[in-house]
Amino acid sequence: MTAGPLVEWDPPRTATALLVCLPHAGSGAFQFRPWQEMLGPDIALLAVQLPGRENRWREEPATGMAEVLDELAPRLSARLDLPYYVFGHSMGGLIGYELARRLGRQQGSWPRGFVVSACRAPDDQGEPSGTERLTDEQLVAELVADGVVPTAVGANSRLAAAVTRPLRGDSAICDTYTPPRTDPLLPCPLGAWRGQDDKGVTDGHIRKWGEWSTCPSTVRTFPGNHFYHLDAPRQVTAALRTFVTDLLPTRN
């Protein structure tokens, strides 16, 4: 296992594609650890680990999008020896979109495909969260009620304490985010996915992502709520495997 902002677990030497996965607010890279085996030998998984959680828990959480991109972009750029794809869940979808655009604008390294999951489009993020006015207990309770944090977290005081600090930083990232106005859209196919019982990200919300790519976009709904990707990882990784392999260059 590698450490730092990019984490991987026994990447297959036969991989022909790289899948970059970004987690939801308050969480870390280790939720993606079982996915490497499920994805198979043709896809190497690289998970993003933001500061302030899991193996980076001693670090201060980031509080702005530019801060996140300044750390991730050069690290990821050094790893793009394979065609790469991006999967971002909830807040991870927003960061993944901006990360792909920065790599594309600055270095011409555009992803071959982008999957955004359980996330509203950049211009549809809603009102600021106001988390700075809440106590830790109120913050966790509100996020659980909104479906942004799993119920199990709110029911476990140790888990709740572990996520509160990064959650405040992540909330600041989302609250201060400004959607792009003139920068280029993604020049790659886009998949917009959601859980059918996710009340915070509806079918209408997810369809708006079609406006943020110059290529065709597809919408897909999975059984489950905001965290459907954690409840049915084999179904999600099978869909990701299909998405990636369908877009790989054909071999002569």
Tab-separated table of C-alpha atoms in Angstrom:
chain	number	residue	atom	x	y	z
A	1	MET	CA	0.000	0.000	0.000
A	2	THR	CA	1.220	3.496	-0.810
A	3	ALA	CA	0.609	6.472	1.485
A	4	GLY	CA	0.064	10.204	1.023
A	5	PRO	CA	-2.592	11.889	-1.132
A	6	LEU	CA	-2.717	8.971	-3.585
A	7	VAL	CA	-3.258	5.442	-2.275
A	8	GLU	CA	-3.146	2.117	-4.102
A	9	TRP	CA	-3.218	-1.540	-3.119
A	10	ASP	CA	-1.266	-4.074	-5.183
A	11	PRO	CA	-1.942	-2.556	-8.613
A	12	PRO	CA	-1.991	-5.218	-11.331
A	13	ARG	CA	1.025	-5.236	-13.608
A	14	THR	CA	-1.224	-6.127	-16.533
A	15	ALA	CA	-3.339	-2.958	-16.161
A	16	THR	CA	-4.137	-1.037	-19.327
A	17	ALA	CA	-6.120	1.728	-17.595
A	18	LEU	CA	-5.959	3.796	-14.410
A	19	LEU	CA	-9.109	4.562	-12.406
A	20	VAL	CA	-8.816	7.518	-10.009
A	21	CYS	CA	-11.428	7.357	-7.209
A	22	LEU	CA	-12.403	10.271	-4.969
A	23	PRO	CA	-14.481	9.743	-1.791
A	24	HIS	CA	-17.422	11.650	-0.301
A	25	ALA	CA	-17.137	14.371	2.342
A	26	GLY	CA	-15.673	13.355	5.683
A	27	SER	CA	-14.410	10.022	4.386
A	28	GLY	CA	-11.177	8.636	3.033
A	29	ALA	CA	-9.536	6.417	0.474
A	30	PHE	CA	-9.852	3.102	2.290
A	31	GLN	CA	-13.486	2.610	1.295
A	32	PHE	CA	-12.137	1.793	-2.170
A	33	ARG	CA	-9.670	-0.865	-1.017
A	34	PRO	CA	-11.910	-3.870	-1.920
A	35	TRP	CA	-12.536	-2.440	-5.366
A	36	GLN	CA	-9.114	-3.277	-6.808
A	37	GLU	CA	-9.786	-7.001	-6.771
A	38	MET	CA	-13.317	-6.511	-8.088
A	39	LEU	CA	-12.127	-4.376	-11.003
A	40	GLY	CA	-9.919	-7.151	-12.327
A	41	PRO	CA	-6.384	-7.270	-13.752
A	42	ASP	CA	-6.897	-4.693	-16.525
A	43	ILE	CA	-7.638	-1.687	-14.291
A	44	ALA	CA	-5.342	-0.161	-11.647
A	45	LEU	CA	-7.151	1.772	-8.921
A	46	LEU	CA	-5.683	4.945	-7.431
A	47	ALA	CA	-7.653	6.425	-4.507
A	48	VAL	CA	-7.430	10.022	-3.327
A	49	GLN	CA	-6.703	10.618	0.366
A	50	LEU	CA	-7.352	14.181	1.497
A	51	PRO	CA	-5.579	15.475	4.635
A	52	GLY	CA	-7.170	15.128	8.071
A	53	ARG	CA	-8.436	11.558	7.797
A	54	GLU	CA	-7.313	7.926	8.014
A	55	ASN	CA	-3.532	7.689	7.490
A	56	ARG	CA	-3.363	11.512	7.186
A	57	TRP	CA	-5.386	12.253	10.325
A	58	ARG	CA	-2.632	14.348	11.931
A	59	GLU	CA	-2.719	16.877	9.075
A	60	GLU	CA	-4.968	19.914	8.932
A	61	PRO	CA	-7.915	19.388	6.563
A	62	ALA	CA	-8.035	21.456	3.393
A	63	THR	CA	-10.664	24.197	3.303
A	64	GLY	CA	-10.643	25.316	-0.340
A	65	MET	CA	-10.787	23.762	-3.807
A	66	ALA	CA	-7.568	25.438	-4.973
A	67	GLU	CA	-5.696	24.016	-1.980
A	68	VAL	CA	-6.874	20.505	-2.849
A	69	LEU	CA	-6.008	20.820	-6.529
A	70	ASP	CA	-2.579	22.323	-5.809
A	71	GLU	CA	-1.649	19.167	-3.921
A	72	LEU	CA	-3.329	16.557	-6.101
A	73	ALA	CA	-2.636	17.774	-9.645
A	74	PRO	CA	1.183	17.437	-9.656
A	75	ARG	CA	1.054	14.106	-7.801
A	76	LEU	CA	-1.474	12.623	-10.188
A	77	SER	CA	0.259	14.067	-13.231
A	78	ALA	CA	3.327	11.993	-12.394
A	79	ARG	CA	1.214	8.822	-12.437
A	80	LEU	CA	-0.509	9.177	-15.785
A	81	ASP	CA	1.429	6.565	-17.704
A	82	LEU	CA	-1.860	4.837	-18.623
A	83	PRO	CA	-5.152	6.165	-20.027
A	84	TYR	CA	-6.953	7.447	-16.952
A	85	TYR	CA	-10.561	7.669	-15.826
A	86	VAL	CA	-12.135	9.422	-12.859
A	87	PHE	CA	-14.847	8.275	-10.438
A	88	GLY	CA	-15.944	10.785	-7.815
A	89	HIS	CA	-18.706	10.257	-5.259
A	90	SER	CA	-20.636	13.221	-3.836
A	91	MET	CA	-18.059	15.907	-2.956
A	92	GLY	CA	-15.495	13.665	-4.646
A	93	GLY	CA	-17.360	14.177	-7.912
A	94	LEU	CA	-16.936	17.926	-7.687
A	95	ILE	CA	-13.235	17.666	-6.830
A	96	GLY	CA	-12.728	15.033	-9.523
A	97	TYR	CA	-14.277	17.278	-12.149
A	98	GLU	CA	-12.058	20.228	-11.250
A	99	LEU	CA	-8.979	18.012	-10.980
A	100	ALA	CA	-9.553	16.605	-14.464
A	101	ARG	CA	-10.052	20.094	-15.884
A	102	ARG	CA	-6.847	21.363	-14.311
A	103	LEU	CA	-4.803	18.450	-15.665
A	104	GLY	CA	-6.380	18.953	-19.066
A	105	ARG	CA	-5.943	22.722	-19.218
A	106	GLN	CA	-2.394	22.840	-17.902
A	107	GLN	CA	-0.917	19.675	-19.395
A	108	GLY	CA	-3.320	18.376	-21.995
A	109	SER	CA	-3.910	15.282	-19.833
A	110	TRP	CA	-7.659	14.853	-20.161
A	111	PRO	CA	-9.346	11.743	-18.765
A	112	ARG	CA	-10.691	9.230	-21.217
A	113	GLY	CA	-13.931	9.088	-19.227
A	114	PHE	CA	-15.482	10.638	-16.115
A	115	VAL	CA	-18.113	9.153	-13.773
A	116	VAL	CA	-19.754	11.474	-11.272
A	117	SER	CA	-21.777	9.789	-8.550
A	118	ALA	CA	-24.434	11.212	-6.192
A	119	CYS	CA	-23.313	14.775	-6.870
A	120	ARG	CA	-25.097	17.836	-8.172
A	121	ALA	CA	-23.644	19.741	-11.126
A	122	PRO	CA	-21.168	22.579	-10.441
A	123	ASP	CA	-23.805	25.313	-10.885
A	124	ASP	CA	-26.393	23.454	-8.795
A	125	GLN	CA	-24.615	23.046	-5.454
A	126	GLY	CA	-27.256	24.822	-3.389
A	127	GLU	CA	-26.889	27.240	-0.476
A	128	PRO	CA	-23.889	27.326	1.906
A	129	SER	CA	-24.143	24.689	4.624
A	130	GLY	CA	-23.646	27.004	7.598
A	131	THR	CA	-21.733	24.291	9.451
A	132	GLU	CA	-19.591	26.867	11.272
A	133	ARG	CA	-22.625	27.691	13.431
A	134	LEU	CA	-23.178	24.079	14.539
A	135	THR	CA	-21.677	22.082	17.376
A	136	ASP	CA	-19.984	18.801	16.467
A	137	GLU	CA	-23.043	16.844	17.585
A	138	GLN	CA	-25.404	19.063	15.597
A	139	LEU	CA	-23.189	18.833	12.523
A	140	VAL	CA	-23.124	15.040	12.492
A	141	ALA	CA	-26.862	14.807	13.211
A	142	GLU	CA	-27.692	17.186	10.369
A	143	LEU	CA	-25.480	15.405	7.860
A	144	VAL	CA	-26.920	12.017	8.832
A	145	ALA	CA	-30.448	13.435	8.439
A	146	ASP	CA	-29.524	14.823	5.005
A	147	GLY	CA	-28.098	11.457	3.939
A	148	VAL	CA	-24.612	12.899	3.465
A	149	VAL	CA	-23.085	10.767	6.240
A	150	PRO	CA	-24.022	7.106	6.857
A	151	THR	CA	-26.347	6.455	9.806
A	152	ALA	CA	-23.732	4.183	11.394
A	153	VAL	CA	-21.452	7.186	11.861
A	154	GLY	CA	-24.022	9.146	13.826
A	155	ALA	CA	-24.705	6.156	16.070
A	156	ASN	CA	-21.047	5.693	17.018
A	157	SER	CA	-19.501	8.497	19.091
A	158	ARG	CA	-15.926	7.523	18.156
A	159	LEU	CA	-16.727	7.465	14.443
A	160	ALA	CA	-18.594	10.754	14.733
A	161	ALA	CA	-15.624	12.390	16.437
A	162	ALA	CA	-13.262	11.072	13.762
A	163	VAL	CA	-15.235	12.573	10.889
A	164	THR	CA	-16.223	15.921	12.416
A	165	ARG	CA	-12.875	17.638	11.800
A	166	PRO	CA	-12.499	16.674	8.128
A	167	LEU	CA	-16.220	17.283	7.601
A	168	ARG	CA	-15.816	20.917	8.575
A	169	GLY	CA	-12.980	21.305	6.111
A	170	ASP	CA	-14.919	19.525	3.383
A	171	SER	CA	-17.976	21.699	4.036
A	172	ALA	CA	-15.779	24.777	3.620
A	173	ILE	CA	-14.503	23.413	0.291
A	174	CYS	CA	-18.064	23.051	-0.996
A	175	ASP	CA	-19.345	26.312	0.531
A	176	THR	CA	-16.595	28.422	-1.058
A	177	TYR	CA	-16.610	26.632	-4.412
A	178	THR	CA	-17.337	28.802	-7.440
A	179	PRO	CA	-18.491	27.005	-10.616
A	180	PRO	CA	-16.399	27.694	-13.731
A	181	ARG	CA	-17.677	30.244	-16.225
A	182	THR	CA	-15.383	30.308	-19.237
A	183	ASP	CA	-13.033	27.348	-18.842
A	184	PRO	CA	-13.436	24.385	-21.219
A	185	LEU	CA	-15.817	21.541	-20.529
A	186	LEU	CA	-14.571	17.979	-20.274
A	187	PRO	CA	-13.869	16.568	-23.757
A	188	CYS	CA	-14.714	13.001	-22.755
A	189	PRO	CA	-17.789	10.786	-22.212
A	190	LEU	CA	-19.480	11.402	-18.880
A	191	GLY	CA	-21.484	8.995	-16.741
A	192	ALA	CA	-23.831	10.493	-14.132
A	193	TRP	CA	-24.882	7.941	-11.490
A	194	ARG	CA	-27.086	8.030	-8.402
A	195	GLY	CA	-28.965	5.844	-5.937
A	196	GLN	CA	-32.690	5.662	-6.656
A	197	ASP	CA	-33.577	6.529	-3.031
A	198	ASP	CA	-31.200	9.489	-2.787
A	199	LYS	CA	-33.469	12.435	-1.934
A	200	GLY	CA	-30.662	14.984	-2.004
A	201	VAL	CA	-29.522	14.167	-5.556
A	202	THR	CA	-32.503	13.495	-7.781
A	203	ASP	CA	-32.667	12.298	-11.364
A	204	GLY	CA	-33.131	15.906	-12.454
A	205	HIS	CA	-30.008	16.984	-10.586
A	206	ILE	CA	-27.849	14.249	-12.060
A	207	ARG	CA	-29.027	14.885	-15.623
A	208	LYS	CA	-27.654	18.436	-15.474
A	209	TRP	CA	-24.156	16.992	-15.653
A	210	GLY	CA	-24.736	16.489	-19.365
A	211	GLU	CA	-24.093	20.227	-19.781
A	212	TRP	CA	-20.537	19.907	-18.436
A	213	SER	CA	-19.012	17.700	-21.135
A	214	THR	CA	-18.666	18.145	-24.869
A	215	CYS	CA	-19.165	14.394	-25.363
A	216	PRO	CA	-22.254	12.225	-24.857
A	217	SER	CA	-23.354	11.668	-21.264
A	218	THR	CA	-25.314	8.767	-19.808
A	219	VAL	CA	-27.444	8.576	-16.668
A	220	ARG	CA	-27.619	5.462	-14.521
A	221	THR	CA	-29.623	4.703	-11.369
A	222	PHE	CA	-28.659	2.015	-8.847
A	223	PRO	CA	-30.730	0.522	-6.029
A	224	GLY	CA	-30.004	2.257	-2.736
A	225	ASN	CA	-29.566	5.689	-1.191
A	226	HIS	CA	-26.804	8.301	-1.279
A	227	PHE	CA	-24.257	5.621	-0.351
A	228	TYR	CA	-25.351	2.981	-2.847
A	229	HIS	CA	-21.721	2.522	-3.934
A	230	LEU	CA	-20.829	1.197	-0.478
A	231	ASP	CA	-23.843	-1.103	-0.220
A	232	ALA	CA	-23.400	-2.773	-3.624
A	233	PRO	CA	-19.687	-2.530	-4.488
A	234	ARG	CA	-19.695	-5.480	-6.901
A	235	GLN	CA	-22.507	-4.012	-8.957
A	236	VAL	CA	-20.820	-0.607	-9.038
A	237	THR	CA	-17.364	-1.953	-9.909
A	238	ALA	CA	-18.866	-4.106	-12.665
A	239	ALA	CA	-20.466	-0.978	-14.134
A	240	LEU	CA	-17.178	0.897	-13.824
A	241	ARG	CA	-15.292	-1.934	-15.504
A	242	THR	CA	-17.694	-1.782	-18.434
A	243	PHE	CA	-17.463	2.019	-18.612
A	244	VAL	CA	-13.665	1.894	-18.697
A	245	THR	CA	-13.177	-0.992	-21.098
A	246	ASP	CA	-15.728	0.359	-23.580
A	247	LEU	CA	-13.630	3.520	-23.897
A	248	LEU	CA	-10.187	1.947	-24.087
A	249	PRO	CA	-8.369	2.250	-27.416
A	250	THR	CA	-8.713	-0.817	-29.581
A	251	ARG	CA	-5.637	-2.971	-29.940
A	252	ASN	CA	-4.251	-3.687	-33.383
